[in-house]
């Protein structure tokens, strides 16, 4: 058991600044805002390097579903039940719960876990100065009710659902990504949200939930594999080609389950009314576009707008057959497969519905224990750091449950609460278990984790990025990602009435607004040295491999949960001398303004430590910072060095 040590211990026994300066890390390569501004009341800078959009006070507007104070007693009762289940298991294993974390540690942890960022100087000061007995509960509720919560949880689901704006060049998924964020914002019941995604029909700008199906466009077997893994914690992908070598699932069972969604179509086709007429009109438009193009080509912007409407999800009657090389004795190759679920039965109320709706009802039904256990286990890991079962999406006999009573309880609470994710998270955060000191633990150790407290873990890539923005800019929300309402006017085309000129006009407008290349270039108005300064949830997806977020392990969104938290050399270089860390020392940055608005040196040092690490400096820290300032002709350069040094400690990068 242990926590991340204070900064003065991080680099052995030597001064943190001595070593960093010795290797040249703290040699500023551009004019330093602190050096330019010697007085607490800063003069207007001659040249502002930060984009004006991030210098303004944040004006984010988001109608976030609220948790109510009056329901606190009920949630606290659920929290006590969680603690009893955890503590009973700890006692049976001869383990003592960790002590309660200090207010400083709790504050920084809950901001990172719920808001996805560290607290600002003002937020940290307000909480740490409060003596109200319910200050922790009040802070939890405040963060759950904030746009920050929406952004943070979106980042989690983006990695799980593989959210990208263009799964293929003409497949426009921006409305789906906005739908996921809005579902979190409105706190849509989890079972309803998943059912919508599994049964949605139409085009993305008409019914954005179809984006879940379109993520596996033309890959129906992969769709089944991914769906069952994400929502039921069951990995059956191996059974697509042969009986599962390490689990109970057979190839025949895989195809039986796949038969339930075999009638799902993701492209318009000949079975749709008016298809032949529309197809003819499309060809005419394409030929006309080629005639008008001086090179005889079909311009890409016309193709994208016209082809976007080809993606149309619907369900038809269909029969799935076994593969031609099926090699087991229970059926013959190419024989039809009767649809069936993997365990239990389709809920009675859904048996008269279409196979796709039956599948969705089975997946999301309260009678399906793996559905509620999976989301409970996923959220437990998100806030405690280790799942009750690991890996969290592979429930099988080889992956034992660390606390069966706890997982049963969490699952029951999820169902009893109507799959209200926010209230479920609230119960975890209120618990003594969550609010204890953190433990050092590695999932790879092979030992079960019984949760004497959360575990020490490195920030996610998004948490690092959004935390730096908290210190660097006043407005981390200069824009939000486009929605269905933004996209629809350019791609919703009725080919039975549209003329060629109308279609090309829409295509030209789309190219100048939300075509992926144009849209990403338009974001440069919010950029600093090529880095768009906005919350990670609003940035394009996927980002280039050399982007700060990708360097710090953001997933490529090609597979489920590809995010990583392993340290790399590029991460070190990005923190030492990358543009995203330089941005904090530019005129107009939040931390520059906050520190230089304070008169006394001691109070400035306090502000720096609160801003970067969320805690007050220790006496040893004060001695180190005083020595650093004494060696600088200009104190403001010393302040910059202190900030940069603290930013490059593991104490900053880790969640305690």
XYZ file of C-alpha atoms in Angstrom:
656
model
C 0.000 0.000 0.000
C 1.256 3.496 -0.759
C 0.635 6.769 -2.489
C 2.554 8.878 -4.956
C 5.228 10.761 -2.956
C 5.567 14.528 -2.852
C 7.484 16.253 -5.612
C 10.669 16.753 -3.578
C 11.163 12.977 -3.409
C 10.656 12.314 -7.066
C 14.183 12.733 -8.284
C 15.957 10.931 -5.504
C 17.454 13.196 -2.838
C 18.554 15.986 -5.148
C 16.610 19.108 -5.869
C 13.998 18.613 -8.561
C 14.937 21.867 -10.270
C 18.705 21.255 -10.189
C 18.388 18.072 -12.223
C 15.844 19.444 -14.652
C 17.850 22.582 -15.308
C 21.056 20.560 -15.630
C 19.644 18.564 -18.516
C 18.373 21.717 -20.181
C 14.727 20.943 -19.665
C 13.900 24.273 -18.084
C 15.761 26.488 -20.525
C 12.948 28.478 -22.073
C 13.156 28.560 -25.844
C 10.812 31.501 -26.313
C 10.134 34.811 -24.482
C 8.656 33.965 -21.109
C 5.407 35.608 -20.065
C 6.579 35.740 -16.471
C 9.769 37.532 -17.493
C 7.736 40.030 -19.525
C 5.359 40.892 -16.686
C 7.057 41.973 -13.468
C 4.110 43.625 -11.725
C 1.066 41.846 -10.242
C -1.196 43.972 -12.430
C -0.139 42.817 -15.892
C 0.162 45.275 -18.757
C -1.396 44.456 -22.069
C 0.954 42.153 -23.973
C 2.360 43.505 -27.187
C 1.619 40.280 -29.001
C -0.809 37.622 -27.820
C 0.286 34.208 -29.031
C -2.726 32.346 -27.710
C -5.825 32.393 -29.936
C -8.408 34.873 -28.722
C -11.077 32.171 -28.436
C -9.272 30.533 -25.511
C -8.465 33.788 -23.720
C -12.128 34.513 -23.117
C -14.050 33.166 -20.145
C -15.653 29.804 -20.919
C -19.231 30.087 -22.136
C -20.125 26.411 -22.610
C -23.854 25.790 -22.748
C -24.981 22.259 -22.023
C -28.239 21.111 -20.454
C -26.765 18.467 -18.165
C -29.153 16.180 -16.287
C -28.852 16.946 -12.574
C -28.605 14.789 -9.490
C -30.722 16.148 -6.657
C -29.651 16.760 -3.070
C -32.927 15.278 -1.841
C -31.930 11.841 -3.174
C -28.648 11.876 -1.241
C -29.894 9.752 1.670
C -30.981 6.970 -0.682
C -27.632 6.999 -2.506
C -25.713 7.018 0.762
C -27.591 3.889 1.785
C -26.370 2.233 -1.418
C -22.838 3.443 -0.644
C -22.922 1.881 2.817
C -23.997 -1.424 1.281
C -21.000 -1.227 -1.070
C -18.673 -0.581 1.875
C -20.096 -3.519 3.832
C -19.529 -5.889 0.906
C -15.973 -4.619 0.404
C -15.072 -4.659 4.097
C -16.485 -8.148 4.647
C -14.248 -9.481 1.882
C -11.233 -7.583 3.208
C -11.819 -9.063 6.668
C -12.044 -12.585 5.247
C -8.689 -12.034 3.557
C -7.090 -10.497 6.631
C -6.666 -7.087 4.984
C -7.377 -3.727 6.601
C -9.055 -0.914 4.651
C -6.808 2.012 3.795
C -7.125 5.211 5.875
C -9.400 7.960 4.590
C -7.652 10.193 2.055
C -6.959 13.819 2.888
C -9.159 16.529 1.424
C -6.361 17.493 -0.978
C -5.974 13.959 -2.330
C -9.737 13.386 -2.503
C -10.335 16.685 -4.278
C -7.783 16.074 -7.032
C -8.893 12.454 -7.459
C -12.590 13.243 -7.800
C -11.931 16.078 -10.238
C -9.872 13.771 -12.450
C -12.285 10.844 -12.156
C -15.505 12.815 -12.686
C -14.535 16.016 -14.517
C -11.597 14.481 -16.388
C -9.247 17.274 -15.303
C -7.514 18.753 -12.283
C -9.270 21.557 -10.375
C -8.527 25.154 -11.245
C -6.874 27.373 -8.670
C -10.211 28.941 -7.741
C -11.922 25.547 -7.438
C -9.132 24.071 -5.326
C -9.057 27.076 -3.044
C -12.819 27.094 -2.545
C -12.993 23.411 -1.623
C -9.943 23.327 0.646
C -11.081 26.416 2.547
C -14.563 24.999 3.128
C -15.405 23.649 6.585
C -18.881 22.423 5.645
C -19.398 18.834 6.870
C -20.950 17.818 3.513
C -18.288 19.457 1.345
C -17.223 16.151 -0.232
C -20.779 15.154 -1.119
C -21.485 18.636 -2.429
C -18.393 18.539 -4.644
C -19.337 15.120 -6.034
C -22.814 16.351 -6.946
C -21.451 19.568 -8.412
C -19.078 17.686 -10.704
C -21.690 15.129 -11.757
C -23.931 18.024 -12.792
C -21.249 19.702 -14.900
C -20.380 19.647 -18.624
C -16.977 18.340 -17.504
C -18.630 15.059 -16.469
C -20.166 14.710 -19.917
C -16.836 15.337 -21.616
C -15.003 12.889 -19.363
C -17.486 10.043 -19.744
C -17.664 10.632 -23.476
C -13.920 10.001 -23.637
C -14.411 6.659 -21.887
C -17.192 5.560 -24.228
C -15.341 6.816 -27.299
C -12.617 4.263 -26.573
C -15.162 1.495 -25.928
C -17.425 2.204 -28.919
C -14.521 3.043 -31.298
C -15.920 6.471 -32.118
C -14.525 7.995 -35.302
C -16.015 10.636 -37.557
C -15.464 8.714 -40.801
C -15.435 4.918 -40.437
C -15.157 5.060 -44.236
C -14.812 8.127 -46.491
C -18.541 8.496 -47.216
C -19.885 7.219 -43.889
C -20.558 10.457 -41.977
C -20.727 9.584 -38.288
C -20.559 13.038 -36.687
C -24.262 12.854 -35.702
C -23.656 9.516 -33.965
C -20.743 10.882 -31.954
C -22.878 13.834 -30.883
C -25.683 11.384 -30.009
C -23.376 9.465 -27.665
C -22.408 12.698 -25.935
C -26.040 13.812 -25.677
C -27.053 10.423 -24.231
C -24.494 10.980 -21.468
C -25.570 14.591 -21.032
C -29.235 13.670 -20.598
C -28.290 10.662 -18.431
C -30.348 8.400 -20.640
C -30.987 5.074 -18.856
C -28.250 2.700 -19.959
C -30.602 -0.099 -21.040
C -32.658 2.321 -23.122
C -29.526 3.827 -24.676
C -28.126 0.438 -25.704
C -31.512 -0.775 -26.976
C -31.765 2.333 -29.171
C -28.367 1.659 -30.710
C -29.150 -2.015 -31.356
C -32.516 -1.351 -33.040
C -32.125 2.054 -34.718
C -33.062 2.410 -38.383
C -32.538 5.114 -40.973
C -29.708 7.501 -41.783
C -27.347 9.022 -39.211
C -28.724 12.557 -39.502
C -32.289 11.239 -39.135
C -31.607 8.738 -36.332
C -28.023 9.122 -35.087
C -28.154 5.918 -33.031
C -27.695 3.929 -36.274
C -24.044 4.916 -36.078
C -23.420 1.995 -33.729
C -24.466 -0.475 -36.437
C -22.650 1.479 -39.147
C -19.379 1.281 -37.215
C -19.249 -2.342 -38.415
C -20.695 -1.623 -41.843
C -20.658 -4.740 -44.065
C -19.111 -6.791 -41.224
C -22.131 -8.524 -39.655
C -20.159 -11.214 -37.807
C -17.713 -8.695 -36.338
C -20.733 -6.643 -35.264
C -22.073 -9.536 -33.180
C -18.671 -10.204 -31.658
C -18.133 -6.548 -30.718
C -21.663 -6.092 -29.379
C -21.549 -9.090 -27.075
C -18.095 -8.152 -25.822
C -18.954 -4.501 -25.081
C -22.346 -5.018 -23.456
C -22.198 -8.551 -22.051
C -18.525 -9.000 -21.215
C -18.362 -12.138 -23.312
C -15.729 -12.713 -25.965
C -17.000 -15.106 -28.619
C -14.894 -13.934 -31.562
C -12.835 -17.134 -31.704
C -16.032 -19.124 -32.243
C -16.606 -17.351 -35.547
C -14.109 -19.745 -37.157
C -14.045 -22.738 -34.774
C -15.222 -23.879 -31.370
C -13.718 -21.587 -28.740
C -10.497 -23.220 -27.455
C -10.666 -21.634 -23.982
C -14.381 -21.162 -23.377
C -17.665 -23.019 -23.776
C -18.859 -21.338 -26.976
C -19.111 -23.361 -30.178
C -19.020 -22.155 -33.761
C -22.616 -23.298 -34.167
C -23.693 -21.155 -31.201
C -21.909 -18.153 -32.678
C -23.832 -18.503 -35.940
C -27.099 -19.031 -34.103
C -26.597 -15.735 -32.321
C -25.448 -14.007 -35.519
C -28.613 -15.242 -37.220
C -30.615 -12.918 -34.975
C -29.115 -9.854 -36.658
C -28.511 -11.385 -40.089
C -31.381 -9.378 -41.561
C -29.770 -6.039 -40.744
C -28.810 -4.035 -43.814
C -26.605 -0.944 -43.750
C -26.891 0.210 -47.374
C -29.928 1.077 -49.477
C -30.841 -1.689 -51.897
C -33.293 -3.027 -54.414
C -35.816 -4.078 -51.761
C -36.510 -0.444 -50.883
C -39.387 1.505 -52.532
C -38.170 3.908 -55.197
C -34.666 2.439 -55.201
C -34.406 1.962 -58.974
C -35.574 5.497 -59.717
C -33.132 6.938 -57.184
C -30.317 4.814 -58.560
C -31.013 6.102 -62.058
C -31.038 9.710 -60.824
C -27.739 9.218 -59.029
C -26.136 7.914 -62.214
C -27.427 10.892 -64.158
C -25.967 13.294 -61.577
C -22.666 11.455 -61.602
C -22.442 11.549 -65.400
C -23.338 15.247 -65.448
C -20.679 16.009 -62.825
C -18.065 14.245 -64.929
C -19.110 16.166 -68.027
C -18.744 19.478 -66.240
C -15.413 18.628 -64.656
C -12.510 19.746 -66.834
C -10.672 16.483 -66.119
C -13.733 14.292 -66.575
C -13.673 13.158 -62.971
C -16.404 12.778 -60.374
C -15.448 15.467 -57.791
C -15.010 14.049 -54.301
C -17.345 16.515 -52.597
C -20.205 15.465 -54.892
C -19.477 11.802 -54.295
C -19.422 12.205 -50.516
C -22.720 14.052 -50.302
C -24.459 11.715 -52.735
C -23.025 8.550 -51.215
C -23.689 9.575 -47.624
C -27.367 8.776 -48.095
C -26.505 5.257 -49.256
C -25.908 4.373 -45.599
C -29.381 3.503 -44.405
C -29.938 0.919 -41.655
C -32.970 -1.322 -41.780
C -34.017 -4.920 -41.132
C -35.254 -7.423 -43.697
C -36.110 -11.112 -43.534
C -32.974 -13.173 -43.992
C -31.537 -16.609 -43.343
C -27.963 -17.130 -42.209
C -26.081 -20.245 -43.312
C -23.092 -21.960 -41.797
C -19.778 -21.395 -43.619
C -18.767 -23.685 -46.465
C -15.915 -25.138 -44.403
C -17.958 -25.922 -41.290
C -16.278 -29.051 -39.891
C -18.370 -30.222 -36.919
C -20.780 -33.156 -36.810
C -23.793 -31.273 -35.422
C -24.635 -29.685 -38.813
C -23.633 -29.659 -42.458
C -21.745 -26.876 -44.231
C -24.001 -24.181 -45.731
C -27.023 -25.411 -43.793
C -29.452 -22.737 -42.506
C -29.058 -21.673 -38.883
C -31.965 -21.205 -36.511
C -31.581 -17.987 -34.482
C -30.911 -18.510 -30.782
C -29.391 -16.607 -27.877
C -26.339 -17.859 -25.990
C -28.045 -18.351 -22.618
C -31.528 -18.082 -21.108
C -34.284 -16.976 -23.497
C -35.536 -13.940 -25.364
C -37.828 -11.994 -22.991
C -41.465 -13.005 -23.451
C -42.563 -9.465 -24.314
C -40.171 -9.417 -27.280
C -40.803 -12.843 -28.815
C -43.302 -11.483 -31.335
C -40.903 -8.799 -32.567
C -38.341 -8.973 -35.344
C -35.142 -11.006 -34.730
C -33.064 -7.844 -34.366
C -35.429 -6.468 -31.729
C -35.427 -9.827 -29.952
C -31.639 -9.720 -29.861
C -31.673 -6.201 -28.411
C -34.300 -7.128 -25.818
C -32.227 -10.139 -24.746
C -29.003 -8.124 -24.492
C -30.509 -5.259 -22.477
C -33.131 -7.067 -20.410
C -32.927 -6.859 -16.606
C -33.202 -10.663 -16.632
C -29.842 -10.894 -18.419
C -27.352 -10.891 -15.528
C -24.311 -10.237 -17.697
C -25.715 -6.956 -19.015
C -26.006 -5.340 -15.592
C -22.845 -7.027 -14.275
C -20.846 -5.799 -17.247
C -21.745 -2.119 -16.907
C -21.374 -2.314 -13.110
C -17.905 -3.839 -13.494
C -16.918 -1.280 -16.142
C -17.888 1.686 -13.973
C -16.342 0.168 -10.857
C -13.027 -0.078 -12.690
C -13.365 3.458 -14.013
C -13.459 4.876 -10.478
C -11.622 2.300 -8.354
C -9.031 1.425 -10.988
C -9.475 -2.373 -11.058
C -12.514 -4.363 -12.100
C -14.105 -6.882 -9.758
C -13.424 -9.192 -12.711
C -10.380 -8.607 -14.915
C -10.290 -8.167 -17.839
C -13.574 -6.328 -17.450
C -14.983 -7.553 -20.788
C -14.091 -11.244 -20.476
C -16.339 -13.036 -18.011
C -15.154 -16.626 -17.985
C -13.997 -19.243 -15.497
C -10.329 -18.427 -16.057
C -10.904 -14.839 -14.866
C -12.117 -15.173 -11.265
C -14.290 -12.639 -9.500
C -12.492 -10.897 -6.627
C -15.722 -10.325 -4.703
C -18.831 -12.131 -5.901
C -21.042 -10.542 -3.239
C -19.906 -7.069 -4.290
C -20.476 -7.654 -8.006
C -23.929 -9.107 -7.315
C -24.724 -6.062 -5.187
C -23.492 -3.604 -7.820
C -25.475 -5.414 -10.504
C -28.623 -5.342 -8.370
C -28.160 -1.647 -7.636
C -27.821 -0.930 -11.355
C -31.078 -2.768 -12.152
C -32.969 -1.412 -9.137
C -31.885 2.115 -10.026
C -33.308 1.807 -13.539
C -29.846 1.663 -15.142
C -29.179 5.234 -14.051
C -25.422 5.481 -14.595
C -25.028 8.804 -12.847
C -26.719 7.695 -9.629
C -24.721 4.463 -9.711
C -21.474 6.431 -10.059
C -22.632 8.723 -7.269
C -23.004 5.733 -4.935
C -19.426 4.651 -5.666
C -18.068 8.160 -5.110
C -19.933 8.608 -1.801
C -18.528 5.333 -0.487
C -15.768 5.106 2.119
C -14.074 2.685 -0.266
C -13.621 5.346 -2.939
C -12.596 8.030 -0.459
C -9.750 6.018 1.089
C -6.067 6.415 0.347
C -4.931 4.689 -2.833
C -2.964 1.453 -3.060
C -0.109 0.445 -5.342
C -1.397 -2.439 -7.447
C -0.731 -3.890 -10.881
C -3.362 -5.967 -12.666
C -0.507 -7.931 -14.235
C 0.562 -9.153 -10.786
C -1.987 -11.957 -11.065
C -3.257 -11.270 -7.552
C -6.895 -10.438 -6.925
C -7.585 -6.900 -5.729
C -10.061 -6.625 -2.867
C -10.356 -2.814 -2.938
C -8.996 -1.527 0.386
C -9.143 1.763 -1.549
C -8.743 2.890 -5.168
C -5.458 2.165 -6.908
C -2.771 4.625 -7.939
C -2.973 5.000 -11.697
C -1.626 7.255 -14.370
C -3.978 9.759 -15.913
C -5.539 8.828 -19.214
C -4.298 10.743 -22.234
C -7.457 12.838 -22.177
C -7.057 13.656 -18.489
C -3.493 14.857 -19.065
C -4.570 17.026 -21.998
C -7.625 18.497 -20.286
C -5.657 19.134 -17.074
C -3.017 21.089 -18.957
C -5.774 23.088 -20.651
C -7.215 23.885 -17.216
C -3.947 25.629 -16.343
C -3.281 27.040 -19.799
C -6.513 28.601 -21.071
C -9.511 30.420 -19.701
C -11.877 28.820 -22.197
C -11.261 25.112 -22.911
C -14.553 24.902 -24.858
C -14.158 27.283 -27.832
C -16.352 24.905 -29.864
C -18.285 21.640 -29.662
C -18.385 18.817 -32.158
C -21.036 19.025 -34.911
C -24.467 17.461 -34.394
C -27.098 15.921 -36.639
C -28.772 19.335 -36.915
C -25.495 20.792 -38.230
C -24.876 18.050 -40.799
C -28.404 17.299 -42.050
C -28.974 20.396 -44.248
C -26.064 19.419 -46.514
C -26.642 15.680 -46.912
C -30.396 15.170 -46.617
C -31.307 14.938 -50.302
C -34.579 13.815 -51.859
C -33.290 12.496 -55.179
C -36.812 12.145 -56.565
C -37.184 15.952 -56.607
C -33.660 17.383 -56.408
C -31.973 18.890 -59.446
C -28.320 18.521 -60.310
C -27.658 22.161 -59.459
C -29.291 21.774 -56.059
C -27.229 18.703 -55.226
C -23.956 20.287 -56.326
C -24.769 23.452 -54.386
C -25.255 21.391 -51.234
C -22.031 19.498 -51.966
C -20.109 22.740 -52.352
C -21.560 24.048 -49.079
C -20.677 20.813 -47.312
C -17.125 21.005 -48.634
C -16.800 24.495 -47.180
C -18.222 23.564 -43.781
C -18.225 19.984 -42.482
C -16.233 18.037 -45.033
C -13.592 16.452 -42.816
C -10.583 18.255 -44.268
C -12.232 21.668 -44.294
C -13.671 21.217 -40.825
C -10.340 20.245 -39.297
C -8.607 23.169 -40.956
C -11.267 25.511 -39.599
C -10.312 24.480 -36.072
C -6.878 26.053 -36.531
C -8.358 29.391 -35.462
C -8.271 27.867 -31.949
C -4.748 26.455 -32.310
C -1.427 27.228 -30.668
C 1.592 26.001 -32.656
C -0.636 23.539 -34.497
C -2.415 22.216 -31.388
C -6.138 23.002 -31.237
C -6.832 24.105 -27.662
C -10.125 22.455 -26.807
C -11.368 19.647 -24.592
C -10.337 16.211 -25.861
C -13.980 15.171 -26.288
C -14.487 17.810 -28.986
C -11.341 17.182 -31.031
C -11.378 15.245 -34.318
C -11.344 11.468 -34.050
C -9.046 9.759 -34.690
C -6.212 12.221 -34.198
C -2.872 11.872 -36.027
C -0.375 9.465 -34.467
C 1.987 12.321 -33.557
C -0.633 14.306 -31.619
C -0.061 14.805 -27.882
C -3.127 12.701 -27.046
C -1.994 9.779 -29.176
C 1.529 10.020 -27.768
C 0.033 9.662 -24.297
C -1.907 6.557 -25.253
C -5.258 7.623 -26.664
C -6.623 4.658 -28.602
C -6.692 4.583 -32.378
C -10.413 3.641 -32.202
C -9.905 0.717 -34.573
C -10.497 -1.895 -31.876
C -12.334 -1.879 -28.561
C -10.438 -0.128 -25.752
C -7.051 0.383 -27.389
C -6.014 3.192 -25.022
C -2.698 2.619 -23.264
C -1.001 4.101 -20.220
C 2.531 2.838 -20.665
C 5.320 5.460 -20.447
C 7.252 6.285 -23.609
C 10.107 8.586 -24.635
C 7.821 10.783 -26.833
C 5.662 11.438 -23.754
C 8.690 12.691 -21.839
C 9.746 14.941 -24.697
C 6.206 16.286 -25.110
C 6.053 17.234 -21.436
C 9.581 18.637 -21.307
C 9.531 20.798 -24.386
C 6.323 20.321 -26.369
C 4.041 23.160 -27.455
C 1.204 22.093 -25.179
C 3.384 22.725 -22.115
C 4.835 25.949 -23.526
C 1.307 27.286 -23.862
C 1.048 27.686 -20.082
C 3.850 30.254 -20.028
C 2.406 32.484 -22.735
C 0.863 35.876 -21.933
C -2.831 35.454 -21.217
C -2.654 31.871 -19.985
C -4.767 31.095 -16.922
C -1.864 30.193 -14.658
C 0.170 33.264 -15.671
C -2.772 35.537 -14.943
C -3.565 33.802 -11.645
C -0.028 33.833 -10.274
C 0.818 37.384 -11.293
C -2.430 38.680 -9.805
C -1.015 37.760 -6.358
C 1.313 40.121 -4.447
C 3.301 37.967 -2.022
C 5.913 35.440 -3.127
C 4.721 32.865 -0.578
C 1.145 33.134 -1.854
C 2.345 32.817 -5.442
C 4.133 29.578 -4.606
C 0.977 28.318 -2.895
C -1.017 29.180 -6.020
C 1.434 27.326 -8.269
C 1.315 24.154 -6.167
C -2.478 24.289 -5.896
C -2.793 24.868 -9.650
C -0.478 22.044 -10.720
C -0.653 19.439 -7.944
C -3.844 20.363 -6.092
C -2.077 20.664 -2.749
C -0.171 23.165 -0.645
C 3.627 22.943 -0.697
C 5.383 21.174 2.155
C 8.097 22.901 4.145
C 10.688 21.019 2.109
C 9.010 22.179 -1.112
C 9.194 25.776 0.144
C 12.915 25.488 0.784
C 13.497 24.138 -2.732
C 11.407 26.825 -4.398
C 13.031 29.566 -2.316
C 16.469 28.368 -3.393
C 15.348 28.289 -7.023
C 14.032 31.851 -6.845
C 17.205 33.046 -5.123
C 19.262 31.868 -8.100
C 17.160 33.807 -10.605
C 17.760 37.476 -11.376
C 14.090 37.706 -12.279
C 11.624 35.969 -9.953
C 9.160 35.532 -12.791
C 11.561 33.273 -14.667
C 11.861 31.270 -11.466
C 8.076 30.927 -11.269
C 8.074 29.588 -14.801
C 10.762 27.048 -13.901
C 8.808 25.920 -10.845
C 5.642 25.388 -12.867
C 7.504 23.494 -15.542
C 9.295 21.313 -13.013
C 6.082 20.407 -11.173
C 4.397 19.596 -14.459
C 7.176 17.113 -15.199
C 6.784 15.119 -11.988
C 4.936 11.874 -11.773
C 2.884 13.391 -8.994
C 1.238 15.508 -11.659
C 0.679 12.595 -14.042
C -0.771 10.166 -11.513
C -4.175 9.896 -9.870
C -3.646 9.136 -6.188
